[in-house]
CSV table of C-alpha atoms in Angstrom, one decimal:
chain,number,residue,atom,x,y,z
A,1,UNK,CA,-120.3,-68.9,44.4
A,2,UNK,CA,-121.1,-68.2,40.9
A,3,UNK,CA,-124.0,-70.6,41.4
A,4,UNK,CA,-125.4,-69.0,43.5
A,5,UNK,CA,-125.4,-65.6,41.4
A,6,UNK,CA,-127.5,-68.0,39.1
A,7,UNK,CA,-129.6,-68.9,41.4
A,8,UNK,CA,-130.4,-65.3,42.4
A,9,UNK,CA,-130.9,-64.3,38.5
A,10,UNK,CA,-133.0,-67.4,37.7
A,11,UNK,CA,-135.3,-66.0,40.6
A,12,UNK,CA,-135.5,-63.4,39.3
A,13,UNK,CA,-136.8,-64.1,35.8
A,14,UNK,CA,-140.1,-64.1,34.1
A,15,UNK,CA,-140.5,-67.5,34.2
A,16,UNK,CA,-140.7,-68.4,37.5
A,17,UNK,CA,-142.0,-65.5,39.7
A,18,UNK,CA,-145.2,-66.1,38.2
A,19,UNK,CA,-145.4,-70.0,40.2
A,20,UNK,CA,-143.7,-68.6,42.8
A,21,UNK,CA,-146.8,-65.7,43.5
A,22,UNK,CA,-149.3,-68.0,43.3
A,23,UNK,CA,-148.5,-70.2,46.5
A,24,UNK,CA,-150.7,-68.1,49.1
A,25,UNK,CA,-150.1,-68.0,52.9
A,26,UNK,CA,-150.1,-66.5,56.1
A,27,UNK,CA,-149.0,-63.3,56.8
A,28,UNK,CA,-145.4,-63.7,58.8
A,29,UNK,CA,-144.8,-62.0,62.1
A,30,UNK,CA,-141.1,-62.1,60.7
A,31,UNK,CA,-138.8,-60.3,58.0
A,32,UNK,CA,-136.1,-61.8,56.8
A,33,UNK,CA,-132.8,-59.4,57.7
A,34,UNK,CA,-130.1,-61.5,56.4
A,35,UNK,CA,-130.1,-64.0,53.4
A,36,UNK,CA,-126.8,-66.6,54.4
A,37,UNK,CA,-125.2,-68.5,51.4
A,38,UNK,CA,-124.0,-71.8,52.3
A,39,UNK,CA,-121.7,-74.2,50.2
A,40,UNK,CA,-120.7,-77.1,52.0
A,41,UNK,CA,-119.1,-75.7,55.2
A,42,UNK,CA,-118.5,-72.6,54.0
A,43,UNK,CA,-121.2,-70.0,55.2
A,44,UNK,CA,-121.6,-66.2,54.5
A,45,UNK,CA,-124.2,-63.9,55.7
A,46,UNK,CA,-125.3,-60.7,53.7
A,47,UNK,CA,-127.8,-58.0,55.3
A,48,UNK,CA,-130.7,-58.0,53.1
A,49,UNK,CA,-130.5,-54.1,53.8
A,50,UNK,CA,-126.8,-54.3,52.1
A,51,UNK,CA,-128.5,-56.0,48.7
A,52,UNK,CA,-131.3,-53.2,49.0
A,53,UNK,CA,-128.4,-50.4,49.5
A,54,UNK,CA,-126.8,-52.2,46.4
A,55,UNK,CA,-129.7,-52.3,44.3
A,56,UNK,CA,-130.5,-48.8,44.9
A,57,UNK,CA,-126.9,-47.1,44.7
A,58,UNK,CA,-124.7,-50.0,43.3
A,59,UNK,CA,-122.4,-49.3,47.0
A,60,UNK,CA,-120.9,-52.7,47.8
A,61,UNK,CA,-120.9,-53.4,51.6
A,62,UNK,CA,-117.8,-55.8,52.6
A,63,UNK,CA,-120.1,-58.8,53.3
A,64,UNK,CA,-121.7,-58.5,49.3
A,65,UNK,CA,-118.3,-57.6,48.7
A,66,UNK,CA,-117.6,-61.5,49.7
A,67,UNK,CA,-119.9,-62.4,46.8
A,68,UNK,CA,-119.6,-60.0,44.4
A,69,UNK,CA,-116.0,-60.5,44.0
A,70,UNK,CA,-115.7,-63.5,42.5
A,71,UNK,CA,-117.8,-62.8,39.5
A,72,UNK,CA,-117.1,-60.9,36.3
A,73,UNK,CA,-118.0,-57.1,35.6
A,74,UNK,CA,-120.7,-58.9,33.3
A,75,UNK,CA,-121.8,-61.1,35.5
A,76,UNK,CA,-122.1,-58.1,38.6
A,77,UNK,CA,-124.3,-55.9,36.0
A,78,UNK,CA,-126.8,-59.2,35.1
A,79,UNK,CA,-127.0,-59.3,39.2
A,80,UNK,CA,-128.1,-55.7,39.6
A,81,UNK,CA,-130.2,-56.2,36.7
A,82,UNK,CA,-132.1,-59.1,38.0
A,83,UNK,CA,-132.0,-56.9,41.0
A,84,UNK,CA,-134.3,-54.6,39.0
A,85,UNK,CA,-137.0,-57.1,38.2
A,86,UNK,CA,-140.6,-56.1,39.4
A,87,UNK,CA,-143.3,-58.0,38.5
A,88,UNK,CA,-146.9,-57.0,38.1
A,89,UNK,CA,-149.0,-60.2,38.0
A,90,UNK,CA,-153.2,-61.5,38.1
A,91,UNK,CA,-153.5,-62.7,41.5
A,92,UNK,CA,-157.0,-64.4,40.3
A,93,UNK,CA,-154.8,-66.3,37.9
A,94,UNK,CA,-151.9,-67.0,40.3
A,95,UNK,CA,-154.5,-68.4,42.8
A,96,UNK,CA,-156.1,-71.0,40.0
A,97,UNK,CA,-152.0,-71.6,39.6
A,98,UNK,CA,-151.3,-73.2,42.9
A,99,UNK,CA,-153.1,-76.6,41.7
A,100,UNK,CA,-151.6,-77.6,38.7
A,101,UNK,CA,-149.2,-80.2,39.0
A,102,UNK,CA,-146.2,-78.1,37.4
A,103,UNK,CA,-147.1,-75.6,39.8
A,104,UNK,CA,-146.4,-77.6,42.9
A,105,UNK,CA,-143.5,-79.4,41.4
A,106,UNK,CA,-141.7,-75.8,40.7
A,107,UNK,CA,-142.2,-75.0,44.3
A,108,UNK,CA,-141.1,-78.1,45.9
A,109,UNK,CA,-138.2,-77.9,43.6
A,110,UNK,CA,-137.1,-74.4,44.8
A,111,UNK,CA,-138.1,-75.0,48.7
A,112,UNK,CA,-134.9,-77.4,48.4
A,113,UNK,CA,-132.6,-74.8,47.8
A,114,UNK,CA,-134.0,-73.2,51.0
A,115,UNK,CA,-132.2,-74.5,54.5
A,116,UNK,CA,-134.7,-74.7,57.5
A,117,UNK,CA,-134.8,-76.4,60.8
A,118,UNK,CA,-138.4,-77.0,60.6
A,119,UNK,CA,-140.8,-78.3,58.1
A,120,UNK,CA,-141.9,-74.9,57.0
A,121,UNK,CA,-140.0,-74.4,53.7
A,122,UNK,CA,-143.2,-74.3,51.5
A,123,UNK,CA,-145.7,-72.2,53.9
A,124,UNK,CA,-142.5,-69.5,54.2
A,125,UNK,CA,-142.3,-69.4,50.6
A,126,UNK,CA,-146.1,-68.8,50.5
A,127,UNK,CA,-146.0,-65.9,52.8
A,128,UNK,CA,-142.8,-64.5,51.3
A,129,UNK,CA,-144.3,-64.5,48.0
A,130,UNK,CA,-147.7,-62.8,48.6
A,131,UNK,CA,-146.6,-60.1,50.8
A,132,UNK,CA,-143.8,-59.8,48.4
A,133,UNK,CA,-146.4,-59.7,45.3
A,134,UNK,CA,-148.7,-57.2,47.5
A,135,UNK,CA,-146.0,-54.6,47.7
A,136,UNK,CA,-145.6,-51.4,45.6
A,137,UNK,CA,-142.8,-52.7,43.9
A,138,UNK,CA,-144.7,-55.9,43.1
A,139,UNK,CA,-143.0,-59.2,43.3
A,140,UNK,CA,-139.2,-59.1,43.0
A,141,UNK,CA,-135.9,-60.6,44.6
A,142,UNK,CA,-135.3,-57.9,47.2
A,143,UNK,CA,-139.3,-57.7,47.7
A,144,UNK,CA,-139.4,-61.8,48.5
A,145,UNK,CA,-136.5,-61.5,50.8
A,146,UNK,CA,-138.0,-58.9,52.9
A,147,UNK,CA,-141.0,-60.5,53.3
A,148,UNK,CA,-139.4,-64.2,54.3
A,149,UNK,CA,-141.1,-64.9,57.7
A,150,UNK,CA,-137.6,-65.5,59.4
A,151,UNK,CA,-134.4,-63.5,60.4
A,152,UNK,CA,-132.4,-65.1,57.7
A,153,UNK,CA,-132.8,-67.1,54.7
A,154,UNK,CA,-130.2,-70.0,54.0
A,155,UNK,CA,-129.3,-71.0,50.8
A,156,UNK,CA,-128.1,-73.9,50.0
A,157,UNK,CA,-125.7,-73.2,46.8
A,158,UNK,CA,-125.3,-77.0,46.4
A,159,UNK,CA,-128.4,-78.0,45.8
A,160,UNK,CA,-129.2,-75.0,43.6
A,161,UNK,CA,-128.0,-76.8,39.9
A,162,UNK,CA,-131.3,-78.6,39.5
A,163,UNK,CA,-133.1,-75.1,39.6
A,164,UNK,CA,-130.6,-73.7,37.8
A,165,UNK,CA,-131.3,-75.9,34.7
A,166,UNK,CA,-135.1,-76.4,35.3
A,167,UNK,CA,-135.2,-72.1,34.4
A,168,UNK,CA,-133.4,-72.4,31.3
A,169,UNK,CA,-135.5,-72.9,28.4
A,170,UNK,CA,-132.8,-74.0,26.4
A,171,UNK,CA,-129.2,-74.4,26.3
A,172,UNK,CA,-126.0,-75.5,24.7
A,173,UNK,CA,-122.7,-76.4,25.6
A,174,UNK,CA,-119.7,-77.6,22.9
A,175,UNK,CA,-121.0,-81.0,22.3
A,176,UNK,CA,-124.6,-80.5,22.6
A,177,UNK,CA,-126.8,-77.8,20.4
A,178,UNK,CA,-129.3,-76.0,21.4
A,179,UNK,CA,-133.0,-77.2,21.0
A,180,UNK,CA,-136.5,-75.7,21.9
A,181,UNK,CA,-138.0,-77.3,25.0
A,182,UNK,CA,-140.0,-74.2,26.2
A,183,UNK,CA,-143.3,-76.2,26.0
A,184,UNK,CA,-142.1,-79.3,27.8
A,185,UNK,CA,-139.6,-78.0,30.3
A,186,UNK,CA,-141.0,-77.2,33.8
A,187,UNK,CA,-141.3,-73.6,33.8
A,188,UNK,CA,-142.1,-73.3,30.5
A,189,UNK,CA,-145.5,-75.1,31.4
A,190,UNK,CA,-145.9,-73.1,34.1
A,191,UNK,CA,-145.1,-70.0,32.3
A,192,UNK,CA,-147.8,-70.8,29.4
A,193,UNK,CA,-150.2,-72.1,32.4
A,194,UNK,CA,-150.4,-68.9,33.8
A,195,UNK,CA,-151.1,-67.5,30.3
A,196,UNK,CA,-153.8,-69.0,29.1
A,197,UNK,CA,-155.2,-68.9,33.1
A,198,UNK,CA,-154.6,-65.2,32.7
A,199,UNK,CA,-155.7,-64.4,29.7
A,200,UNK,CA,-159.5,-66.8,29.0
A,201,UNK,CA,-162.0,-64.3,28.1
A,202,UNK,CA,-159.7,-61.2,27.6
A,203,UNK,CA,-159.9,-58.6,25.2
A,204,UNK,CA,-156.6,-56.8,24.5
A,205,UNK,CA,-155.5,-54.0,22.4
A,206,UNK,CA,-152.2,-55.2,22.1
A,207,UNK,CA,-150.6,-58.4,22.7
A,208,UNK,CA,-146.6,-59.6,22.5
A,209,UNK,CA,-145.2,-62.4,21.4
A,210,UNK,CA,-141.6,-62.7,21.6
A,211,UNK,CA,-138.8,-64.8,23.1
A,212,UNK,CA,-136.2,-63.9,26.4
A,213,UNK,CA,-135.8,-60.3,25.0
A,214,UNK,CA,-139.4,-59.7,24.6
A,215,UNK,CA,-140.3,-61.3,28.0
A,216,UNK,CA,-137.8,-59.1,29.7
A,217,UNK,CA,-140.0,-55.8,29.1
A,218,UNK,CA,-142.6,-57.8,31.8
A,219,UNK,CA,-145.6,-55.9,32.1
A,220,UNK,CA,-144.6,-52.4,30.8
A,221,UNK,CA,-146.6,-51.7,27.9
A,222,UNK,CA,-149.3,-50.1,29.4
A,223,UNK,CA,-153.1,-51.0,30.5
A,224,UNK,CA,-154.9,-53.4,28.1
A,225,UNK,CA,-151.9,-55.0,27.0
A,226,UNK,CA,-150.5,-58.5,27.9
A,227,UNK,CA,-146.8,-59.8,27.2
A,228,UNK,CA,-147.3,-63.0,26.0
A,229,UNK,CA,-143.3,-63.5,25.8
A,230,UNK,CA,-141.4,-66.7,26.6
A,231,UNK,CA,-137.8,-67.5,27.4
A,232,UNK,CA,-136.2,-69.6,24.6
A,233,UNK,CA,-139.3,-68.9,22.3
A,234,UNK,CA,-139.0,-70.0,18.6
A,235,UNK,CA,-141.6,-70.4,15.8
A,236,UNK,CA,-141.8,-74.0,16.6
A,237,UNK,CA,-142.9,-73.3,20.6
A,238,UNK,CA,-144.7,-69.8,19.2
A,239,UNK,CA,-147.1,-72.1,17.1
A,240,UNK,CA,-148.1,-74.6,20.4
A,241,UNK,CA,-148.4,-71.5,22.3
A,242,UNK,CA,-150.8,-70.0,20.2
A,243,UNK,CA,-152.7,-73.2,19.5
A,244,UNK,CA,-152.5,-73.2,23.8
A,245,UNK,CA,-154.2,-69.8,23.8
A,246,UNK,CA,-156.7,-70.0,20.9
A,247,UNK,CA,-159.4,-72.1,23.4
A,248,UNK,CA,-159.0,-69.4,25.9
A,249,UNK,CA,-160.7,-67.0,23.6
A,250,UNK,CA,-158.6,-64.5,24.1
A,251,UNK,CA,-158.8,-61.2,21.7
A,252,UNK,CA,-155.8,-59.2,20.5
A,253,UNK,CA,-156.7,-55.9,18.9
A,254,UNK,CA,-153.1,-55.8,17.7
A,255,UNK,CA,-150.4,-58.5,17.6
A,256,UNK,CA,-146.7,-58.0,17.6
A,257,UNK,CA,-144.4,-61.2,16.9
A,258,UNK,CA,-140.7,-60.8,17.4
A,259,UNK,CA,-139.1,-63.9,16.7
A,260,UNK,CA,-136.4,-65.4,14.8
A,261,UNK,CA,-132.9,-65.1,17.0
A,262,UNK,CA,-133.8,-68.4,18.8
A,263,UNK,CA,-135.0,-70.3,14.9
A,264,UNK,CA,-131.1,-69.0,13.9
A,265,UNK,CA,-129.8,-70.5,17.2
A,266,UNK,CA,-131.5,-73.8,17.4
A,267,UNK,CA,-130.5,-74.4,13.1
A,268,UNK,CA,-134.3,-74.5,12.0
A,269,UNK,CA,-134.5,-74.2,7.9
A,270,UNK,CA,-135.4,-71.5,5.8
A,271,UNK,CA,-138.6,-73.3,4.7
A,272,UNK,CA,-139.9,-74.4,8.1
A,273,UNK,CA,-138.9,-71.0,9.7
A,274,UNK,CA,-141.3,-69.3,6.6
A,275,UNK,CA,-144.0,-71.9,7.3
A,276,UNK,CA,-143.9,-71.6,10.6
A,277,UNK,CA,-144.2,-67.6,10.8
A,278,UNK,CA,-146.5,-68.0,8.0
A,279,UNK,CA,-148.9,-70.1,10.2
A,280,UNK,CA,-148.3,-68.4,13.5
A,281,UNK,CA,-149.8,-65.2,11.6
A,282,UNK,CA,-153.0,-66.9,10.7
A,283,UNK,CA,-153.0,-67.8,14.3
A,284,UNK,CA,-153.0,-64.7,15.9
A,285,UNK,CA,-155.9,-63.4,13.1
A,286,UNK,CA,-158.0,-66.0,14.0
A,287,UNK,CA,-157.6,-64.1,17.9
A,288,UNK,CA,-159.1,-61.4,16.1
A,289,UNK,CA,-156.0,-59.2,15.5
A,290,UNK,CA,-157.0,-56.7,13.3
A,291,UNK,CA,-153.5,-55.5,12.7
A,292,UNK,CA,-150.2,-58.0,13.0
A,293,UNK,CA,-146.8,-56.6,13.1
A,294,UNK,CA,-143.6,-58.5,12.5
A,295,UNK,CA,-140.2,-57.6,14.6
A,296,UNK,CA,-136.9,-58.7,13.2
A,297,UNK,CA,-134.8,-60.7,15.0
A,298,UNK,CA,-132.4,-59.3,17.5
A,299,UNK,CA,-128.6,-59.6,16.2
A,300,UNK,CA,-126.0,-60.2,19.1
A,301,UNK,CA,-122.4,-58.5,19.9
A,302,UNK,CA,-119.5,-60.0,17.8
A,303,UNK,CA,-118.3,-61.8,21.1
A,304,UNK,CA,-121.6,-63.4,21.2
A,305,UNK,CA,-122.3,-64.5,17.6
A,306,UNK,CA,-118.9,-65.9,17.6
A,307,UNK,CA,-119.9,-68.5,20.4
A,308,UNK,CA,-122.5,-71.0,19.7
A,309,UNK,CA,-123.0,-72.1,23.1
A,310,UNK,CA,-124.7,-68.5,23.0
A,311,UNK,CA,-126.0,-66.9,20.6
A,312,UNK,CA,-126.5,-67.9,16.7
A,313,UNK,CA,-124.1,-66.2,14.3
A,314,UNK,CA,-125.3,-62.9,13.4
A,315,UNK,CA,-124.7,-63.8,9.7
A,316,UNK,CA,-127.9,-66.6,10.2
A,317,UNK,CA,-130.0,-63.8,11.9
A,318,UNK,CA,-129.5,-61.9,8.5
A,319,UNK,CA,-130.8,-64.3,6.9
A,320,UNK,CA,-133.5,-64.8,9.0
A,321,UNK,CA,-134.6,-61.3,9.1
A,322,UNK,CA,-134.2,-61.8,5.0
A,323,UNK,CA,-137.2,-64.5,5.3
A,324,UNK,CA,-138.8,-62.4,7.7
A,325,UNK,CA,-139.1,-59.3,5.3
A,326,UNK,CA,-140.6,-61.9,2.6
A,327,UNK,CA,-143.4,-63.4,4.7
A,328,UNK,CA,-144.2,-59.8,5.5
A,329,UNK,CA,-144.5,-59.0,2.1
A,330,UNK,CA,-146.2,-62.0,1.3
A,331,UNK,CA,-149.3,-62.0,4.3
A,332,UNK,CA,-148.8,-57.9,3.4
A,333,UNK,CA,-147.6,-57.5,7.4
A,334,UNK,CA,-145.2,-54.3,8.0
A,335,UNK,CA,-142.1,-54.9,9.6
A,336,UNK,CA,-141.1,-52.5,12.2
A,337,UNK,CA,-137.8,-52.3,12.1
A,338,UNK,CA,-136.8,-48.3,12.3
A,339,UNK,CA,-137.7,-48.4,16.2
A,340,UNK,CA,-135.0,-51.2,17.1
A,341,UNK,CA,-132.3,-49.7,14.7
A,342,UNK,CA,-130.5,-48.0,17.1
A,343,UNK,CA,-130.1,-50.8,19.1
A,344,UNK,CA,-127.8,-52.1,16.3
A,345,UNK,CA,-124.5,-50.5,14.0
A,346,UNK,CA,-124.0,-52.5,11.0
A,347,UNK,CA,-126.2,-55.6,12.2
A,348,UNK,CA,-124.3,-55.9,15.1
A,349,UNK,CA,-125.4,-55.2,18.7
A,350,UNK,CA,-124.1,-52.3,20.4
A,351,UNK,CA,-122.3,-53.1,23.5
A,352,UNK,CA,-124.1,-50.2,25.4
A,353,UNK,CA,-127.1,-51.8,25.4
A,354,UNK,CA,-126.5,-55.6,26.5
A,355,UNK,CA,-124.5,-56.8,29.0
A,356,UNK,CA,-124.0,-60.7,27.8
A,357,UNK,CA,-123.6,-59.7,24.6
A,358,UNK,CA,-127.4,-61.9,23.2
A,359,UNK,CA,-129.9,-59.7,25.5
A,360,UNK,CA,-130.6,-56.4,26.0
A,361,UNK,CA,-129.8,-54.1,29.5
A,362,UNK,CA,-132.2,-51.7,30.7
A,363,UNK,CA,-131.0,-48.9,28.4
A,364,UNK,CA,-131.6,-51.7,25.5
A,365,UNK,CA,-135.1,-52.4,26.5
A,366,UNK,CA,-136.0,-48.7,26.9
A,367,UNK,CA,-135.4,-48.4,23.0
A,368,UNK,CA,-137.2,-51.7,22.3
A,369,UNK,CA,-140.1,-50.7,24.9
A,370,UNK,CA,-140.5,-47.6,22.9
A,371,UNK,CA,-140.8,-49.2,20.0
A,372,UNK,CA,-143.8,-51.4,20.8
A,373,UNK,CA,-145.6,-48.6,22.4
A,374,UNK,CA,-145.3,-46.4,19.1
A,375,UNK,CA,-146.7,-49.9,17.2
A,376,UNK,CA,-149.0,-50.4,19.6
A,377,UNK,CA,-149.9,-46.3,19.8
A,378,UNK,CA,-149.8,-45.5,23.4
């Protein structure tokens, strides 16, 4: 069941909403009013009201109750979290989306997750998702689900894995380390795709670069602003992004670049992290920032840093945010680092504000949201 948890985050994420909303349809005559997990023979249906009820006032009904009980506290809180994902996104851009071969690949991907007795998967995802993007809420999990044009949605948890692994950027286990694939991986193309889609001709007064933590803040920042954050970003994938963008002629007034907690993770050197940042900073003047501010990298909980299957050890993000301080001083860039202090006691992440111990809860990303708006001077 745990899977399917994952599947309902990974759904929920930055990266592949934005593929999702761009698949457009016809309006459904039909809601859907229960979404029914399936594994094998095992099936168990949940009143899409209960997960709203849930959502809304964290009360557990005895059918979620099925599904919520076999996870961990942490893994309940990164469910109502995801639950909390809203997404504002350009339809214009979404719609120029649906062509690209990533784009359809994504979609027929997740349609396989999705149990129906006709051949319909794809046009109900179309219609789910547009309705879902049209509502005030703008396109999240709970908003999809009530606009599925059918009285239930089946999910298949067994043939969920694929998914799983296509929305994670990176990863790690014991015998493997962690690598940057953002630009090659599925929804990493489909991420930067809707980018550089979004953004061709645009003039902004501020613009964000970042990795997971950065691209969890969505579109909060305020009009004229675009979060230009990817999951799994390091210097390495920052520099193809940017060289992705630069034909778009896109404008950044201001540009903020947080980056550094994937380059500890993934074991990049001193001297290619400095180049890299180094180069990335030329980058985003040549987009005609007239101001470029440097974040440092985000440290982890002691739990986390002590596993490298998560997080890098928060003794390497020291010395990362060491190197960062000298290429600030060197291409005379500030680094803001009094806003995101209080996310931290003694370079350590305060377990208030995360609830995996690497990224930030919502409390976390109030601080860090407030902290780009007073760069960015809204």
């Amino acid at each position: 069941m745990k899977s399917f948890y994952r599947l309902l985050l990974s759904l929920s994420g930055y990266s592949i909403f934005p593929l999702l909303h761009s698949i457009f349809g016809v309006s459904p005559s039909l809601a859907a009013e229960n979404v029914v997990v399936r594994y094998g023979l095992f099936e168990q249906a949940i009143p899409v009201a209960d997960i709203r009820n849930y959502s809304e006032t964290q009360k557990v009904s005895a059918n979620l109750q099925t599904i919520l009980g076999r996870l961990s506290p942490e893994e309940k809180q990164k469910f109502q979290d995801a639950l909390q994902v809203k997404m504002s996104l350009d339809i214009v851009a979404l719609d120029k989306l649906v062509n690209t071969q990533t784009g359809k690949q994504v979609l027929y991907f997740v349609s396989q997750a999705i149990a129906r007795r006709d051949q319909a998967n794809i046009q109900a995802l179309r219609s789910a998702i547009i309705l879902g993007a049209k509502s005030p809420e703008g396109l999240g999990l709970l908003t999809f689900l009530e606009a599925y044009p059918s009285n239930e949605i089946v999910i298949d948890v067994s043939k969920i894995s694929r998914i799983v692994g296509m929305a994670n950027s990176s990863s790690a286990s014991a015998d493997t380390p962690p690598k940057d694939n953002v630009t090659s991986s599925p929804l990493g193309k489909i991420a930067l795709q809707y980018q550089t889609i979004a953004a061709q001709d645009k003039q902004f007064s501020g613009c964000l670069f970042g990795d997971s933590i950065s691209a969890g803040l969505g579109n909060t920042l305020g009009n004229g602003t675009f979060n230009f954050g990817l999951n799994g970003l390091s210097t390495i994938s920052l520099l193809e992004q940017l060289k992705t963008l630069i034909p778009t002629k896109v404008k950044c007034e201001k540009a903020i670049i947080a980056i550094g907690g994937n380059d500890a993770w993934y074991g990049i050197s001193d001297e290619l992290f400095s180049k890299n940042l180094q180069e990335a900073i030329a980058l985003v003047r040549t987009m005609g920032s007239k101001e470029v501010f440097l974040v440092p990298a985000f440290y982890s909980t002691v739990e986390a840093s002590s596993d490298p299957t998560v997080a890098a050890p928060n003794s390497r993000v020291e010395q990362i945010n060491a190197l960062i301080n000298q290429v600030g001083e060197t291409e005379k860039v500030p680094v803001a680092a009094a806003g995101v202090a209080p996310l931290y006691e003694n370079n350590v992440l305060k377990k208030d504000f995360t609830n995996d111990g690497d990224h930030l809860n919502a409390e976390g990303l109030k601080i860090y949201r407030q902290a780009l708006l007073q760069i960015i001077g809204k």
